Amino acid sequence: TGPSFVSVPDSVTVECVDWMGCETLPLPTAMAGSCNEETLPVDCNINYLACDLYPAAFTASLVYTAETPCGDFITDSTIVTVVDTSAPEFTWVPADTTLSIEEFPLWSVELPVCMDACHFPDLACGEDMPAGGGLMDCAYDTTVTPLCCGGFEILYHFSATDLAGNVSTVDVSVSFVDITPPTFVDFPSDTLLS
C-alpha cells in the first residue's frame, strides 16, 4: 500500500479564544506504507477560506503535507470554523467617586479600558485583512439624578461591542455634592452695651 494519513482530525468549530492556527488540532500521523511502518514528518499550512467577519468569525483549512522517502507528497486537510461568542472584557474601570460641586466645571470622565477577547495581534486573515481584536473604544451614555442641597449624581453607562455583536456593560457613579460649609460674608463686631 502507498503512503497515507491516519487519524486526520475531523472538521470542528472552535471559539476564537481557542484558535491557535495549526496547533488548534493535533497533527495527523503519516505512514510511509508498502509494509513500512515508518512514520513521516507532517507539515501544516493554513488556507483561509472566509474572512469577511474576521476576527469575529472566519473559516480556515488546515492543510497537512508529508513527503515520502521517494520524494512523493501526500496531502489531506480539515476545516476549522472559528466563532466569537465571548463578550469584550473591561480590563480597567474608574472607581465610583464623590466630588465637590465646585469641581464639576473642570470634570471629565476617564474611559474604561476595553479589550476584545477575540484578539490575534500576530495573525492576518489573508493579505488584505489586518490583525484584529485588541483594544476597543467604549461608548457611553449618562443618567443624571438630582441629590439634596443642589447636588447631583451622574451615572455613566459604559458599553463595548465587538464585531460579532457581543456586548459588555459596566456602570460608574460620580456624585457631585455640596461639601463646602457656608461662610459669613458680613458679621457684626462684638459690642459692649450699658
JSON list of C-alpha atoms in Angstrom, two decimals:
[
{"chain": "A", "resi": 1, "resn": "THR", "atom": "CA", "xyz": [0.00, 0.00, 0.00]},
{"chain": "A", "resi": 2, "resn": "GLY", "atom": "CA", "xyz": [1.05, 3.59, -0.60]},
{"chain": "A", "resi": 3, "resn": "PRO", "atom": "CA", "xyz": [1.71, 6.26, 1.97]},
{"chain": "A", "resi": 4, "resn": "SER", "atom": "CA", "xyz": [-1.32, 7.64, 3.75]},
{"chain": "A", "resi": 5, "resn": "PHE", "atom": "CA", "xyz": [-2.53, 9.76, 6.62]},
{"chain": "A", "resi": 6, "resn": "VAL", "atom": "CA", "xyz": [-4.21, 8.22, 9.62]},
{"chain": "A", "resi": 7, "resn": "SER", "atom": "CA", "xyz": [-6.15, 9.97, 12.36]},
{"chain": "A", "resi": 8, "resn": "VAL", "atom": "CA", "xyz": [-6.79, 13.16, 10.37]},
{"chain": "A", "resi": 9, "resn": "PRO", "atom": "CA", "xyz": [-8.81, 15.43, 12.73]},
{"chain": "A", "resi": 10, "resn": "ASP", "atom": "CA", "xyz": [-12.50, 15.91, 11.94]},
{"chain": "A", "resi": 11, "resn": "SER", "atom": "CA", "xyz": [-13.72, 19.36, 10.95]},
{"chain": "A", "resi": 12, "resn": "VAL", "atom": "CA", "xyz": [-14.57, 21.38, 14.04]},
{"chain": "A", "resi": 13, "resn": "THR", "atom": "CA", "xyz": [-15.98, 24.68, 15.25]},
{"chain": "A", "resi": 14, "resn": "VAL", "atom": "CA", "xyz": [-13.93, 26.43, 17.92]},
{"chain": "A", "resi": 15, "resn": "GLU", "atom": "CA", "xyz": [-14.10, 29.64, 19.93]},
{"chain": "A", "resi": 16, "resn": "CYS", "atom": "CA", "xyz": [-11.77, 32.34, 18.70]},
{"chain": "A", "resi": 17, "resn": "VAL", "atom": "CA", "xyz": [-10.00, 32.29, 22.07]},
{"chain": "A", "resi": 18, "resn": "ASP", "atom": "CA", "xyz": [-9.08, 28.65, 21.32]},
{"chain": "A", "resi": 19, "resn": "TRP", "atom": "CA", "xyz": [-7.75, 29.33, 17.80]},
{"chain": "A", "resi": 20, "resn": "MET", "atom": "CA", "xyz": [-4.01, 28.62, 17.65]},
{"chain": "A", "resi": 21, "resn": "GLY", "atom": "CA", "xyz": [-3.51, 28.10, 13.94]},
{"chain": "A", "resi": 22, "resn": "CYS", "atom": "CA", "xyz": [-2.04, 24.70, 13.12]},
{"chain": "A", "resi": 23, "resn": "GLU", "atom": "CA", "xyz": [-1.76, 23.98, 16.84]},
{"chain": "A", "resi": 24, "resn": "THR", "atom": "CA", "xyz": [-5.55, 24.14, 17.24]},
{"chain": "A", "resi": 25, "resn": "LEU", "atom": "CA", "xyz": [-5.79, 20.43, 16.43]},
{"chain": "A", "resi": 26, "resn": "PRO", "atom": "CA", "xyz": [-3.27, 17.59, 16.83]},
{"chain": "A", "resi": 27, "resn": "LEU", "atom": "CA", "xyz": [-1.27, 16.76, 13.72]},
{"chain": "A", "resi": 28, "resn": "PRO", "atom": "CA", "xyz": [-2.32, 13.59, 11.91]},
{"chain": "A", "resi": 29, "resn": "THR", "atom": "CA", "xyz": [0.07, 10.68, 11.54]},
{"chain": "A", "resi": 30, "resn": "ALA", "atom": "CA", "xyz": [1.51, 9.92, 8.09]},
{"chain": "A", "resi": 31, "resn": "MET", "atom": "CA", "xyz": [2.63, 6.36, 7.36]},
{"chain": "A", "resi": 32, "resn": "ALA", "atom": "CA", "xyz": [5.20, 5.51, 4.67]},
{"chain": "A", "resi": 33, "resn": "GLY", "atom": "CA", "xyz": [3.27, 2.42, 3.55]},
{"chain": "A", "resi": 34, "resn": "SER", "atom": "CA", "xyz": [4.48, -0.55, 1.47]},
{"chain": "A", "resi": 35, "resn": "CYS", "atom": "CA", "xyz": [4.79, -2.68, 4.59]},
{"chain": "A", "resi": 36, "resn": "ASN", "atom": "CA", "xyz": [6.99, 0.04, 6.09]},
{"chain": "A", "resi": 37, "resn": "GLU", "atom": "CA", "xyz": [5.63, 1.15, 9.43]},
{"chain": "A", "resi": 38, "resn": "GLU", "atom": "CA", "xyz": [7.83, 4.24, 9.42]},
{"chain": "A", "resi": 39, "resn": "THR", "atom": "CA", "xyz": [6.03, 7.48, 10.17]},
{"chain": "A", "resi": 40, "resn": "LEU", "atom": "CA", "xyz": [6.70, 10.58, 8.07]},
{"chain": "A", "resi": 41, "resn": "PRO", "atom": "CA", "xyz": [7.18, 14.19, 9.21]},
{"chain": "A", "resi": 42, "resn": "VAL", "atom": "CA", "xyz": [3.99, 16.21, 8.71]},
{"chain": "A", "resi": 43, "resn": "ASP", "atom": "CA", "xyz": [3.85, 19.90, 7.78]},
{"chain": "A", "resi": 44, "resn": "CYS", "atom": "CA", "xyz": [0.78, 22.07, 8.30]},
{"chain": "A", "resi": 45, "resn": "ASN", "atom": "CA", "xyz": [-0.23, 25.22, 6.44]},
{"chain": "A", "resi": 46, "resn": "ILE", "atom": "CA", "xyz": [-3.27, 27.45, 6.89]},
{"chain": "A", "resi": 47, "resn": "ASN", "atom": "CA", "xyz": [-5.53, 28.30, 3.96]},
{"chain": "A", "resi": 48, "resn": "TYR", "atom": "CA", "xyz": [-8.09, 30.94, 4.91]},
{"chain": "A", "resi": 49, "resn": "LEU", "atom": "CA", "xyz": [-11.44, 30.34, 3.22]},
{"chain": "A", "resi": 50, "resn": "ALA", "atom": "CA", "xyz": [-13.69, 33.08, 4.60]},
{"chain": "A", "resi": 51, "resn": "CYS", "atom": "CA", "xyz": [-12.52, 36.31, 6.23]},
{"chain": "A", "resi": 52, "resn": "ASP", "atom": "CA", "xyz": [-15.50, 38.63, 5.78]},
{"chain": "A", "resi": 53, "resn": "LEU", "atom": "CA", "xyz": [-16.19, 38.88, 9.52]},
{"chain": "A", "resi": 54, "resn": "TYR", "atom": "CA", "xyz": [-12.59, 38.46, 10.71]},
{"chain": "A", "resi": 55, "resn": "PRO", "atom": "CA", "xyz": [-11.72, 38.41, 13.55]},
{"chain": "A", "resi": 56, "resn": "ALA", "atom": "CA", "xyz": [-15.29, 37.84, 14.76]},
{"chain": "A", "resi": 57, "resn": "ALA", "atom": "CA", "xyz": [-15.60, 34.72, 12.63]},
{"chain": "A", "resi": 58, "resn": "PHE", "atom": "CA", "xyz": [-13.64, 33.02, 9.90]},
{"chain": "A", "resi": 59, "resn": "THR", "atom": "CA", "xyz": [-13.03, 29.64, 8.32]},
{"chain": "A", "resi": 60, "resn": "ALA", "atom": "CA", "xyz": [-9.65, 28.08, 7.72]},
{"chain": "A", "resi": 61, "resn": "SER", "atom": "CA", "xyz": [-8.43, 24.87, 6.14]},
{"chain": "A", "resi": 62, "resn": "LEU", "atom": "CA", "xyz": [-5.52, 23.17, 7.86]},
{"chain": "A", "resi": 63, "resn": "VAL", "atom": "CA", "xyz": [-3.59, 21.54, 5.04]},
{"chain": "A", "resi": 64, "resn": "TYR", "atom": "CA", "xyz": [-1.34, 18.65, 6.04]},
{"chain": "A", "resi": 65, "resn": "THR", "atom": "CA", "xyz": [1.56, 17.58, 3.82]},
{"chain": "A", "resi": 66, "resn": "ALA", "atom": "CA", "xyz": [4.06, 14.72, 4.14]},
{"chain": "A", "resi": 67, "resn": "GLU", "atom": "CA", "xyz": [6.93, 13.70, 1.86]},
{"chain": "A", "resi": 68, "resn": "THR", "atom": "CA", "xyz": [7.78, 10.06, 1.27]},
{"chain": "A", "resi": 69, "resn": "PRO", "atom": "CA", "xyz": [11.36, 8.79, 1.07]},
{"chain": "A", "resi": 70, "resn": "CYS", "atom": "CA", "xyz": [10.88, 8.56, -2.69]},
{"chain": "A", "resi": 71, "resn": "GLY", "atom": "CA", "xyz": [10.08, 12.28, -2.95]},
{"chain": "A", "resi": 72, "resn": "ASP", "atom": "CA", "xyz": [6.35, 11.87, -3.39]},
{"chain": "A", "resi": 73, "resn": "PHE", "atom": "CA", "xyz": [3.93, 14.08, -1.47]},
{"chain": "A", "resi": 74, "resn": "ILE", "atom": "CA", "xyz": [0.64, 13.25, 0.16]},
{"chain": "A", "resi": 75, "resn": "THR", "atom": "CA", "xyz": [-1.84, 15.86, 1.41]},
{"chain": "A", "resi": 76, "resn": "ASP", "atom": "CA", "xyz": [-5.02, 15.97, 3.42]},
{"chain": "A", "resi": 77, "resn": "SER", "atom": "CA", "xyz": [-6.91, 18.70, 5.21]},
{"chain": "A", "resi": 78, "resn": "THR", "atom": "CA", "xyz": [-9.54, 19.55, 7.77]},
{"chain": "A", "resi": 79, "resn": "ILE", "atom": "CA", "xyz": [-11.79, 22.57, 8.18]},
{"chain": "A", "resi": 80, "resn": "VAL", "atom": "CA", "xyz": [-11.82, 24.76, 11.29]},
{"chain": "A", "resi": 81, "resn": "THR", "atom": "CA", "xyz": [-14.67, 27.23, 11.71]},
{"chain": "A", "resi": 82, "resn": "VAL", "atom": "CA", "xyz": [-13.82, 29.94, 14.23]},
{"chain": "A", "resi": 83, "resn": "VAL", "atom": "CA", "xyz": [-16.64, 31.78, 16.04]},
{"chain": "A", "resi": 84, "resn": "ASP", "atom": "CA", "xyz": [-16.73, 34.50, 18.68]},
{"chain": "A", "resi": 85, "resn": "THR", "atom": "CA", "xyz": [-19.28, 34.23, 21.47]},
{"chain": "A", "resi": 86, "resn": "SER", "atom": "CA", "xyz": [-17.06, 35.80, 24.15]},
{"chain": "A", "resi": 87, "resn": "ALA", "atom": "CA", "xyz": [-18.00, 39.28, 25.31]},
{"chain": "A", "resi": 88, "resn": "PRO", "atom": "CA", "xyz": [-15.33, 42.00, 25.46]},
{"chain": "A", "resi": 89, "resn": "GLU", "atom": "CA", "xyz": [-13.59, 42.48, 28.78]},
{"chain": "A", "resi": 90, "resn": "PHE", "atom": "CA", "xyz": [-13.18, 45.68, 30.80]},
{"chain": "A", "resi": 91, "resn": "THR", "atom": "CA", "xyz": [-9.57, 45.47, 31.99]},
{"chain": "A", "resi": 92, "resn": "TRP", "atom": "CA", "xyz": [-9.78, 48.76, 33.90]},
{"chain": "A", "resi": 93, "resn": "VAL", "atom": "CA", "xyz": [-12.81, 50.73, 35.13]},
{"chain": "A", "resi": 94, "resn": "PRO", "atom": "CA", "xyz": [-12.73, 54.04, 37.03]},
{"chain": "A", "resi": 95, "resn": "ALA", "atom": "CA", "xyz": [-13.99, 53.78, 40.59]},
{"chain": "A", "resi": 96, "resn": "ASP", "atom": "CA", "xyz": [-17.22, 55.32, 41.83]},
{"chain": "A", "resi": 97, "resn": "THR", "atom": "CA", "xyz": [-16.39, 58.67, 43.35]},
{"chain": "A", "resi": 98, "resn": "THR", "atom": "CA", "xyz": [-17.85, 61.66, 45.17]},
{"chain": "A", "resi": 99, "resn": "LEU", "atom": "CA", "xyz": [-16.62, 65.18, 44.41]},
{"chain": "A", "resi": 100, "resn": "SER", "atom": "CA", "xyz": [-17.42, 68.71, 45.38]},
{"chain": "A", "resi": 101, "resn": "ILE", "atom": "CA", "xyz": [-19.88, 70.62, 43.20]},
{"chain": "A", "resi": 102, "resn": "GLU", "atom": "CA", "xyz": [-17.15, 73.20, 42.69]},
{"chain": "A", "resi": 103, "resn": "GLU", "atom": "CA", "xyz": [-15.10, 70.58, 40.82]},
{"chain": "A", "resi": 104, "resn": "PHE", "atom": "CA", "xyz": [-17.79, 69.87, 38.24]},
{"chain": "A", "resi": 105, "resn": "PRO", "atom": "CA", "xyz": [-16.85, 72.56, 35.67]},
{"chain": "A", "resi": 106, "resn": "LEU", "atom": "CA", "xyz": [-13.40, 71.02, 35.27]},
{"chain": "A", "resi": 107, "resn": "TRP", "atom": "CA", "xyz": [-14.54, 67.40, 35.48]},
{"chain": "A", "resi": 108, "resn": "SER", "atom": "CA", "xyz": [-14.02, 64.96, 32.60]},
{"chain": "A", "resi": 109, "resn": "VAL", "atom": "CA", "xyz": [-14.75, 61.27, 32.76]},
{"chain": "A", "resi": 110, "resn": "GLU", "atom": "CA", "xyz": [-11.96, 58.70, 32.36]},
{"chain": "A", "resi": 111, "resn": "LEU", "atom": "CA", "xyz": [-12.95, 56.00, 29.90]},
{"chain": "A", "resi": 112, "resn": "PRO", "atom": "CA", "xyz": [-12.58, 52.34, 30.88]},
{"chain": "A", "resi": 113, "resn": "VAL", "atom": "CA", "xyz": [-10.10, 50.16, 29.03]},
{"chain": "A", "resi": 114, "resn": "CYS", "atom": "CA", "xyz": [-11.87, 47.57, 26.87]},
{"chain": "A", "resi": 115, "resn": "MET", "atom": "CA", "xyz": [-10.29, 44.50, 25.29]},
{"chain": "A", "resi": 116, "resn": "ASP", "atom": "CA", "xyz": [-11.80, 42.28, 22.62]},
{"chain": "A", "resi": 117, "resn": "ALA", "atom": "CA", "xyz": [-11.43, 38.67, 23.77]},
{"chain": "A", "resi": 118, "resn": "CYS", "atom": "CA", "xyz": [-11.08, 37.65, 20.11]},
{"chain": "A", "resi": 119, "resn": "HIS", "atom": "CA", "xyz": [-7.58, 39.01, 19.66]},
{"chain": "A", "resi": 120, "resn": "PHE", "atom": "CA", "xyz": [-4.95, 37.90, 17.15]},
{"chain": "A", "resi": 121, "resn": "PRO", "atom": "CA", "xyz": [-2.18, 40.50, 17.25]},
{"chain": "A", "resi": 122, "resn": "ASP", "atom": "CA", "xyz": [0.21, 38.49, 15.08]},
{"chain": "A", "resi": 123, "resn": "LEU", "atom": "CA", "xyz": [-2.21, 36.91, 12.63]},
{"chain": "A", "resi": 124, "resn": "ALA", "atom": "CA", "xyz": [-3.59, 38.36, 9.41]},
{"chain": "A", "resi": 125, "resn": "CYS", "atom": "CA", "xyz": [-6.52, 36.62, 7.73]},
{"chain": "A", "resi": 126, "resn": "GLY", "atom": "CA", "xyz": [-5.36, 36.82, 4.15]},
{"chain": "A", "resi": 127, "resn": "GLU", "atom": "CA", "xyz": [-3.23, 39.51, 2.56]},
{"chain": "A", "resi": 128, "resn": "ASP", "atom": "CA", "xyz": [-5.77, 42.32, 2.86]},
{"chain": "A", "resi": 129, "resn": "MET", "atom": "CA", "xyz": [-7.10, 41.62, 6.34]},
{"chain": "A", "resi": 130, "resn": "PRO", "atom": "CA", "xyz": [-5.12, 43.14, 9.21]},
{"chain": "A", "resi": 131, "resn": "ALA", "atom": "CA", "xyz": [-4.69, 41.51, 12.58]},
{"chain": "A", "resi": 132, "resn": "GLY", "atom": "CA", "xyz": [-7.88, 42.08, 14.54]},
{"chain": "A", "resi": 133, "resn": "GLY", "atom": "CA", "xyz": [-9.17, 42.44, 18.06]},
{"chain": "A", "resi": 134, "resn": "GLY", "atom": "CA", "xyz": [-7.33, 44.04, 20.92]},
{"chain": "A", "resi": 135, "resn": "LEU", "atom": "CA", "xyz": [-8.14, 47.40, 22.45]},
{"chain": "A", "resi": 136, "resn": "MET", "atom": "CA", "xyz": [-11.62, 48.76, 21.75]},
{"chain": "A", "resi": 137, "resn": "ASP", "atom": "CA", "xyz": [-13.43, 52.06, 22.04]},
{"chain": "A", "resi": 138, "resn": "CYS", "atom": "CA", "xyz": [-16.04, 52.20, 24.78]},
{"chain": "A", "resi": 139, "resn": "ALA", "atom": "CA", "xyz": [-19.30, 54.01, 24.15]},
{"chain": "A", "resi": 140, "resn": "TYR", "atom": "CA", "xyz": [-21.36, 55.50, 26.95]},
{"chain": "A", "resi": 141, "resn": "ASP", "atom": "CA", "xyz": [-24.47, 57.44, 27.85]},
{"chain": "A", "resi": 142, "resn": "THR", "atom": "CA", "xyz": [-25.43, 59.05, 31.13]},
{"chain": "A", "resi": 143, "resn": "THR", "atom": "CA", "xyz": [-28.28, 59.31, 33.61]},
{"chain": "A", "resi": 144, "resn": "VAL", "atom": "CA", "xyz": [-28.37, 62.37, 35.90]},
{"chain": "A", "resi": 145, "resn": "THR", "atom": "CA", "xyz": [-30.21, 62.14, 39.22]},
{"chain": "A", "resi": 146, "resn": "PRO", "atom": "CA", "xyz": [-30.71, 65.19, 41.49]},
{"chain": "A", "resi": 147, "resn": "LEU", "atom": "CA", "xyz": [-29.47, 64.94, 45.07]},
{"chain": "A", "resi": 148, "resn": "CYS", "atom": "CA", "xyz": [-30.26, 67.08, 48.05]},
{"chain": "A", "resi": 149, "resn": "CYS", "atom": "CA", "xyz": [-28.85, 70.57, 48.55]},
{"chain": "A", "resi": 150, "resn": "GLY", "atom": "CA", "xyz": [-28.18, 71.18, 44.88]},
{"chain": "A", "resi": 151, "resn": "GLY", "atom": "CA", "xyz": [-26.02, 68.10, 44.34]},
{"chain": "A", "resi": 152, "resn": "PHE", "atom": "CA", "xyz": [-26.48, 65.50, 41.62]},
{"chain": "A", "resi": 153, "resn": "GLU", "atom": "CA", "xyz": [-25.27, 62.06, 40.56]},
{"chain": "A", "resi": 154, "resn": "ILE", "atom": "CA", "xyz": [-24.06, 61.21, 37.05]},
{"chain": "A", "resi": 155, "resn": "LEU", "atom": "CA", "xyz": [-24.34, 57.51, 36.28]},
{"chain": "A", "resi": 156, "resn": "TYR", "atom": "CA", "xyz": [-22.14, 56.58, 33.32]},
{"chain": "A", "resi": 157, "resn": "HIS", "atom": "CA", "xyz": [-23.35, 53.53, 31.38]},
{"chain": "A", "resi": 158, "resn": "PHE", "atom": "CA", "xyz": [-20.29, 52.20, 29.51]},
{"chain": "A", "resi": 159, "resn": "SER", "atom": "CA", "xyz": [-20.63, 49.56, 26.82]},
{"chain": "A", "resi": 160, "resn": "ALA", "atom": "CA", "xyz": [-18.26, 47.73, 24.49]},
{"chain": "A", "resi": 161, "resn": "THR", "atom": "CA", "xyz": [-19.48, 45.81, 21.43]},
{"chain": "A", "resi": 162, "resn": "ASP", "atom": "CA", "xyz": [-17.20, 43.59, 19.36]},
{"chain": "A", "resi": 163, "resn": "LEU", "atom": "CA", "xyz": [-17.55, 42.72, 15.67]},
{"chain": "A", "resi": 164, "resn": "ALA", "atom": "CA", "xyz": [-19.61, 39.64, 16.50]},
{"chain": "A", "resi": 165, "resn": "GLY", "atom": "CA", "xyz": [-22.15, 41.72, 18.42]},
{"chain": "A", "resi": 166, "resn": "ASN", "atom": "CA", "xyz": [-21.11, 40.51, 21.88]},
{"chain": "A", "resi": 167, "resn": "VAL", "atom": "CA", "xyz": [-21.68, 43.26, 24.45]},
{"chain": "A", "resi": 168, "resn": "SER", "atom": "CA", "xyz": [-20.22, 44.03, 27.87]},
{"chain": "A", "resi": 169, "resn": "THR", "atom": "CA", "xyz": [-21.52, 46.82, 30.09]},
{"chain": "A", "resi": 170, "resn": "VAL", "atom": "CA", "xyz": [-20.48, 48.49, 33.32]},
{"chain": "A", "resi": 171, "resn": "ASP", "atom": "CA", "xyz": [-21.85, 51.46, 35.30]},
{"chain": "A", "resi": 172, "resn": "VAL", "atom": "CA", "xyz": [-19.79, 54.06, 37.12]},
{"chain": "A", "resi": 173, "resn": "SER", "atom": "CA", "xyz": [-21.29, 56.58, 39.56]},
{"chain": "A", "resi": 174, "resn": "VAL", "atom": "CA", "xyz": [-19.90, 60.08, 40.07]},
{"chain": "A", "resi": 175, "resn": "SER", "atom": "CA", "xyz": [-21.68, 62.24, 42.64]},
{"chain": "A", "resi": 176, "resn": "PHE", "atom": "CA", "xyz": [-21.23, 65.98, 42.99]},
{"chain": "A", "resi": 177, "resn": "VAL", "atom": "CA", "xyz": [-22.29, 67.24, 46.40]},
{"chain": "A", "resi": 178, "resn": "ASP", "atom": "CA", "xyz": [-22.05, 70.43, 48.42]},
{"chain": "A", "resi": 179, "resn": "ILE", "atom": "CA", "xyz": [-19.25, 69.74, 50.87]},
{"chain": "A", "resi": 180, "resn": "THR", "atom": "CA", "xyz": [-18.21, 73.37, 51.40]},
{"chain": "A", "resi": 181, "resn": "PRO", "atom": "CA", "xyz": [-19.62, 74.81, 54.66]},
{"chain": "A", "resi": 182, "resn": "PRO", "atom": "CA", "xyz": [-21.30, 78.21, 54.46]},
{"chain": "A", "resi": 183, "resn": "THR", "atom": "CA", "xyz": [-19.31, 81.30, 55.37]},
{"chain": "A", "resi": 184, "resn": "PHE", "atom": "CA", "xyz": [-20.37, 84.65, 56.84]},
{"chain": "A", "resi": 185, "resn": "VAL", "atom": "CA", "xyz": [-19.77, 87.45, 54.38]},
{"chain": "A", "resi": 186, "resn": "ASP", "atom": "CA", "xyz": [-20.75, 90.13, 56.91]},
{"chain": "A", "resi": 187, "resn": "PHE", "atom": "CA", "xyz": [-20.53, 89.59, 60.62]},
{"chain": "A", "resi": 188, "resn": "PRO", "atom": "CA", "xyz": [-21.09, 92.32, 63.24]},
{"chain": "A", "resi": 189, "resn": "SER", "atom": "CA", "xyz": [-18.25, 93.02, 65.61]},
{"chain": "A", "resi": 190, "resn": "ASP", "atom": "CA", "xyz": [-18.53, 92.46, 69.32]},
{"chain": "A", "resi": 191, "resn": "THR", "atom": "CA", "xyz": [-20.38, 95.34, 71.03]},
{"chain": "A", "resi": 192, "resn": "LEU", "atom": "CA", "xyz": [-20.42, 96.43, 74.68]},
{"chain": "A", "resi": 193, "resn": "LEU", "atom": "CA", "xyz": [-23.69, 97.97, 75.80]},
{"chain": "A", "resi": 194, "resn": "SER", "atom": "CA", "xyz": [-24.50, 99.65, 79.09]}
]
